[in-house]
Coordinates of C-alpha atoms in Angstrom, one line a residue:
X14 CA 6.1 -100.0 14.4
X15 CA 7.0 -97.1 16.7
X16 CA 4.7 -96.9 19.6
X17 CA 2.2 -93.7 19.8
X18 CA 3.6 -92.8 23.1
X19 CA 7.0 -92.4 21.4
X20 CA 5.6 -90.0 18.5
X21 CA 4.0 -87.9 20.8
X22 CA 6.7 -85.6 21.2
X23 CA 7.5 -85.5 17.5
X24 CA 3.6 -84.4 17.1
X25 CA 3.6 -82.0 19.8
X26 CA 6.9 -80.2 17.8
X27 CA 5.2 -80.2 14.6
X28 CA 2.3 -78.2 16.3
X29 CA 4.6 -75.7 18.4
X30 CA 7.3 -75.4 15.6
X31 CA 8.0 -76.0 12.0
X32 CA 11.5 -75.9 11.5
X33 CA 14.6 -74.0 13.4
X34 CA 15.9 -72.8 10.0
X35 CA 12.4 -70.8 9.0
X36 CA 12.4 -66.9 8.9
X37 CA 8.8 -66.2 9.7
X38 CA 5.6 -67.7 10.1
X39 CA 2.6 -67.3 8.0
X40 CA -0.1 -65.3 9.2
X41 CA -3.5 -64.9 7.7
X42 CA -4.3 -61.5 8.6
X43 CA -2.5 -59.8 5.5
X44 CA -4.5 -57.3 3.7
X45 CA -5.7 -58.4 0.1
X46 CA -2.8 -58.0 -2.5
X47 CA -0.2 -57.2 0.4
X48 CA 2.3 -59.6 1.7
X49 CA 1.3 -62.7 3.6
X50 CA 1.7 -62.0 7.3
X51 CA 1.4 -58.2 6.6
X52 CA 5.0 -57.8 5.2
X53 CA 5.8 -55.0 3.4
X54 CA 7.7 -55.2 0.3
X55 CA 10.7 -52.7 1.9
X56 CA 10.8 -55.4 4.9
X57 CA 14.0 -54.5 7.0
X58 CA 16.8 -56.8 7.4
X59 CA 16.7 -58.3 11.0
X60 CA 19.1 -59.4 13.8
X61 CA 17.9 -61.7 16.8
X62 CA 20.0 -62.9 19.4
X63 CA 18.6 -65.1 22.1
X64 CA 19.9 -67.2 25.4
X65 CA 18.1 -69.3 27.8
X66 CA 19.1 -72.1 30.6
X67 CA 17.2 -75.1 31.5
X68 CA 17.4 -76.6 35.3
X69 CA 18.5 -80.2 36.1
X70 CA 16.7 -82.9 34.4
X71 CA 17.1 -86.3 35.7
X72 CA 16.8 -89.3 32.8
X73 CA 16.0 -92.9 32.5
X74 CA 16.6 -95.0 29.6
X75 CA 14.7 -98.9 29.3
X76 CA 13.7 -97.7 33.0
X77 CA 17.1 -97.4 34.3
X78 CA 18.5 -94.4 35.8
X79 CA 20.9 -92.6 33.2
X80 CA 22.4 -89.2 34.5
X81 CA 21.1 -85.9 34.3
X82 CA 21.7 -82.5 32.7
X83 CA 21.4 -78.7 32.9
X84 CA 21.3 -76.7 29.2
X85 CA 22.8 -73.3 28.4
X86 CA 21.3 -72.3 24.8
X87 CA 22.8 -69.3 22.8
X88 CA 21.8 -68.3 19.3
X89 CA 21.6 -66.2 16.7
X90 CA 19.6 -65.2 13.3
X91 CA 19.8 -62.5 10.7
X92 CA 17.1 -62.2 7.9
X93 CA 17.6 -60.0 4.8
X94 CA 14.3 -59.6 2.5
X95 CA 15.1 -60.2 -1.0
X96 CA 13.3 -57.8 -4.0
X97 CA 9.8 -59.1 -4.3
X98 CA 9.4 -61.8 -7.3
X99 CA 6.8 -60.2 -9.5
X100 CA 3.5 -59.1 -8.0
X101 CA 2.6 -60.6 -4.4
X102 CA 5.7 -62.6 -3.8
X103 CA 8.3 -62.0 -1.3
X104 CA 11.6 -63.8 -0.7
X105 CA 13.3 -64.0 2.4
X106 CA 16.9 -65.2 2.9
X107 CA 18.3 -66.1 6.4
X108 CA 21.4 -67.3 8.0
X109 CA 21.2 -68.8 11.8
X110 CA 23.4 -70.4 14.4
X111 CA 22.4 -72.3 17.4
X112 CA 24.3 -73.8 20.3
X113 CA 23.4 -76.0 23.6
X114 CA 25.9 -76.4 26.1
X115 CA 25.2 -79.4 28.4
X116 CA 26.5 -79.9 31.9
X117 CA 26.0 -83.4 32.7
X118 CA 26.5 -85.8 35.3
X119 CA 29.5 -88.4 34.9
X120 CA 28.2 -91.2 32.9
X121 CA 25.2 -89.6 31.4
X122 CA 25.0 -90.8 27.4
X123 CA 24.8 -87.5 26.2
X124 CA 27.4 -85.4 23.9
X125 CA 28.8 -81.9 26.0
X126 CA 27.0 -80.2 23.2
X127 CA 25.1 -79.7 20.2
X128 CA 25.5 -77.2 17.4
X129 CA 23.8 -76.2 14.1
X130 CA 24.4 -73.6 11.4
X131 CA 21.9 -73.2 8.5
X132 CA 20.9 -70.9 5.8
X133 CA 17.2 -70.6 4.7
X134 CA 15.8 -69.3 1.4
X135 CA 12.0 -69.0 1.8
X136 CA 9.4 -67.5 0.0
X137 CA 5.7 -65.8 0.3
X138 CA 3.1 -65.5 -2.0
X139 CA -0.2 -65.0 -2.7
X140 CA -2.2 -68.1 -4.6
X141 CA -5.9 -66.4 -4.6
X142 CA -7.3 -63.2 -2.9
X143 CA -7.8 -65.8 0.2
X144 CA -4.9 -68.3 0.0
X145 CA -1.5 -67.7 0.6
X146 CA 1.8 -70.2 0.5
X147 CA 5.2 -70.1 2.3
X148 CA 7.7 -72.6 1.1
X149 CA 11.3 -72.8 2.6
X150 CA 14.6 -74.6 1.8
X151 CA 17.1 -75.0 4.5
X152 CA 20.5 -76.6 4.0
X153 CA 22.7 -76.8 7.1
X154 CA 24.8 -78.6 9.2
X155 CA 24.3 -80.2 12.8
X156 CA 26.4 -81.9 14.9
X157 CA 27.0 -83.1 18.5
X158 CA 30.2 -83.2 20.8
X159 CA 32.3 -82.4 18.1
X160 CA 32.9 -79.7 15.4
X161 CA 30.9 -79.5 12.0
X162 CA 31.6 -82.3 9.7
X163 CA 30.1 -83.5 6.7
X164 CA 28.4 -86.3 8.1
X165 CA 26.0 -83.4 10.0
X166 CA 25.1 -82.0 6.6
X167 CA 21.3 -81.8 5.8
X168 CA 18.5 -80.2 4.0
X169 CA 15.3 -79.2 5.6
X170 CA 12.2 -78.3 3.5
X171 CA 8.6 -76.8 4.2
X172 CA 5.6 -76.0 2.5
X173 CA 2.4 -74.6 4.3
X174 CA -0.7 -73.5 2.8
X175 CA -2.9 -70.9 4.4
X176 CA -6.4 -69.5 3.8
X177 CA -7.8 -66.2 5.3
X178 CA -11.6 -67.0 6.7
X179 CA -11.8 -63.6 7.5
X180 CA -10.2 -60.2 9.0
X181 CA -9.7 -62.2 12.3
X182 CA -9.2 -65.8 11.4
X183 CA -7.1 -67.9 9.1
X184 CA -5.9 -71.6 9.0
X185 CA -3.3 -73.5 7.3
X186 CA -2.1 -76.7 6.8
X187 CA 1.2 -78.3 5.0
X188 CA 4.3 -80.7 5.6
X189 CA 8.1 -80.3 7.1
X190 CA 10.8 -82.7 6.3
X191 CA 14.4 -83.0 7.8
X192 CA 16.8 -84.9 5.7
X193 CA 19.3 -85.7 9.0
X194 CA 16.0 -87.0 11.2
X195 CA 15.2 -90.6 11.1
X196 CA 12.0 -92.3 11.7
X197 CA 8.8 -90.0 12.9
X198 CA 10.9 -87.0 13.0
X199 CA 11.7 -87.2 9.0
X200 CA 8.2 -86.2 7.8
X201 CA 5.6 -84.6 9.7
X202 CA 2.5 -83.0 8.8
X203 CA 1.8 -79.4 10.3
X204 CA -1.4 -77.3 10.9
X205 CA -1.6 -73.7 11.9
X206 CA -4.3 -71.1 12.7
X207 CA -4.3 -67.7 13.9
X208 CA -7.2 -66.0 15.6
X209 CA -8.1 -62.7 16.9
X210 CA -11.0 -62.7 19.0
X211 CA -10.6 -59.0 20.4
X212 CA -8.6 -55.8 19.7
X213 CA -5.6 -56.6 21.1
X214 CA -6.1 -60.5 21.6
X215 CA -4.7 -63.0 19.6
X216 CA -4.6 -67.0 19.5
X217 CA -2.1 -68.8 17.5
X218 CA -0.5 -72.3 16.4
X219 CA 2.9 -71.7 14.9
X220 CA 6.5 -71.0 14.4
X221 CA 8.4 -71.1 16.9
X222 CA 5.7 -70.8 19.4
X223 CA 2.1 -71.7 20.3
X224 CA 0.1 -69.7 22.6
X225 CA -2.2 -66.6 23.3
X226 CA -1.2 -62.9 23.8
X227 CA -2.3 -59.6 24.9
X228 CA -0.7 -56.1 23.5
X229 CA -2.1 -53.4 25.7
X230 CA 0.1 -50.9 23.6
X231 CA 2.5 -51.2 20.4
X232 CA 5.2 -50.7 23.2
X233 CA 4.0 -53.7 25.7
X234 CA 2.7 -57.3 24.9
X235 CA 2.2 -60.1 27.3
X236 CA 1.8 -63.8 26.2
X237 CA 1.4 -67.5 27.3
X238 CA 2.8 -70.0 25.1
X239 CA 4.2 -73.3 24.9
X240 CA 7.2 -73.5 22.7
X241 CA 9.4 -76.5 21.3
X242 CA 13.2 -76.8 21.0
X243 CA 14.1 -79.6 18.9
X244 CA 16.9 -80.6 16.2
X245 CA 19.0 -83.6 14.9
X246 CA 22.3 -83.9 15.4
X247 CA 25.2 -85.9 14.0
X248 CA 27.1 -87.6 16.8
X249 CA 30.9 -88.7 16.0
X250 CA 31.9 -89.9 19.3
X251 CA 30.3 -92.2 22.2
X252 CA 29.9 -89.7 24.6
X253 CA 30.5 -92.5 27.2
X254 CA 33.4 -95.0 27.4
X255 CA 31.4 -98.1 26.4
X256 CA 31.2 -101.1 28.1
X257 CA 31.0 -104.8 26.8
X258 CA 27.5 -105.5 25.4
X259 CA 26.6 -101.5 25.8
X260 CA 24.8 -99.9 22.7
X261 CA 27.3 -97.7 21.1
X262 CA 26.1 -94.2 20.7
X263 CA 29.0 -93.1 17.9
X264 CA 28.4 -92.5 14.1
X265 CA 25.0 -92.1 14.3
X266 CA 22.1 -89.4 15.3
X267 CA 20.8 -87.9 18.0
X268 CA 17.3 -86.3 18.0
X269 CA 16.8 -83.8 20.7
X270 CA 13.3 -82.5 21.6
X271 CA 12.3 -80.4 24.6
X272 CA 8.8 -78.5 25.4
X273 CA 8.7 -75.2 27.4
X274 CA 5.6 -73.7 28.7
X275 CA 5.1 -70.3 30.4
X276 CA 4.5 -66.6 30.6
X277 CA 6.4 -63.7 28.5
X278 CA 6.6 -60.4 28.3
X279 CA 8.0 -58.5 25.0
X280 CA 8.8 -54.7 25.6
X281 CA 9.7 -52.4 22.7
X282 CA 11.6 -49.3 23.6
X283 CA 11.6 -48.2 20.0
X284 CA 9.5 -49.6 16.8
X285 CA 12.6 -51.3 15.9
X286 CA 14.0 -53.2 18.7
X287 CA 12.3 -55.3 20.9
X288 CA 13.1 -57.3 24.3
X289 CA 11.3 -60.7 24.8
X290 CA 11.7 -61.9 28.7
X291 CA 10.3 -65.4 29.3
X292 CA 10.5 -68.2 32.3
X293 CA 8.4 -71.2 33.2
X294 CA 8.5 -74.8 33.2
X295 CA 9.9 -77.6 30.8
X296 CA 7.1 -80.7 31.5
X297 CA 9.0 -82.9 28.8
X298 CA 12.6 -83.7 27.2
X299 CA 13.4 -86.6 25.2
X300 CA 17.1 -87.4 23.5
X301 CA 16.6 -90.5 21.2
X302 CA 19.5 -92.2 19.4
X303 CA 16.7 -93.9 17.0
X304 CA 18.9 -95.9 14.9
X305 CA 20.4 -97.4 18.0
X306 CA 16.8 -97.7 19.6
X307 CA 18.3 -95.9 22.7
X308 CA 16.3 -93.1 24.2
X309 CA 16.5 -91.0 27.3
X310 CA 13.5 -89.3 28.7
X311 CA 13.2 -86.9 31.5
X312 CA 12.0 -88.0 34.9
X313 CA 11.3 -84.5 36.3
X314 CA 10.0 -81.4 35.2
X315 CA 12.3 -77.8 35.5
X316 CA 12.4 -74.7 35.5
X317 CA 13.4 -72.4 32.6
X318 CA 14.5 -68.4 31.7
X319 CA 14.9 -67.1 28.3
X320 CA 15.7 -63.9 26.8
X321 CA 15.4 -62.8 23.2
X322 CA 16.8 -59.3 21.4
X323 CA 15.3 -58.5 17.9
X324 CA 16.5 -55.8 16.2
X325 CA 15.5 -54.3 12.9
X326 CA 17.7 -51.8 10.6

């Protein structure tokens, strides 16, 4: 049985994020009879591009030094709302690409890059005046250290039901499934909530961030958040030249998990354009070849900075 401490990063990821391929979170603040999350029937097409940098992290594996890395991330997502299905059901189609470039020391047992491409078909719907549902199916491919291959193909599934308890509070529960993952990360329960204690203030647990925000105007929002960056990737070739007796790390799956914590500022120069800047600390990074019982654990915290541009049209 996997020790509880080894499962904690997965549980944190389940709280901080649902699936990288999801389109939008469920919010309990929708008007009755409207779309969950306040989404109008004529929601616009959205394009999001992002980049992030994580500083140097030193690793150990089984108590032995195992090199270090720095990470540069880039990504893009296109979201397209589809025509409503009847009354109160709103489908959404999205396409997402993400890329991690790793700068590693010689001998570090990690590939030089991760990459993933996925499509997601989700639907928001009202089950009753107080209950709503979000469900999504996300086929995709994710590989590490090579181009895309059929071994990296997977399907992600999520279902989350949310209940509105008033105009300022909602909570939800559900599950997330990743066919490429193994062990604890394959099937996880998730929980969400959304609370607005005062006008302009919000506390939430959801995708892709968990935290508190203050919005003094429609053009400016300040946040303090925790966010998870995680995924499963198929590794075709061993990133090292294995010595006799070493665990082989080829033809297996790598499960990557990192948590980032810090403040962020979002500026909207136009109602259809937003720019988000964030910086802070990365207290935990894990990289696990679960099938080979080989895990790299970060030995130090490091810094990060990120930039995200969102355009609706």
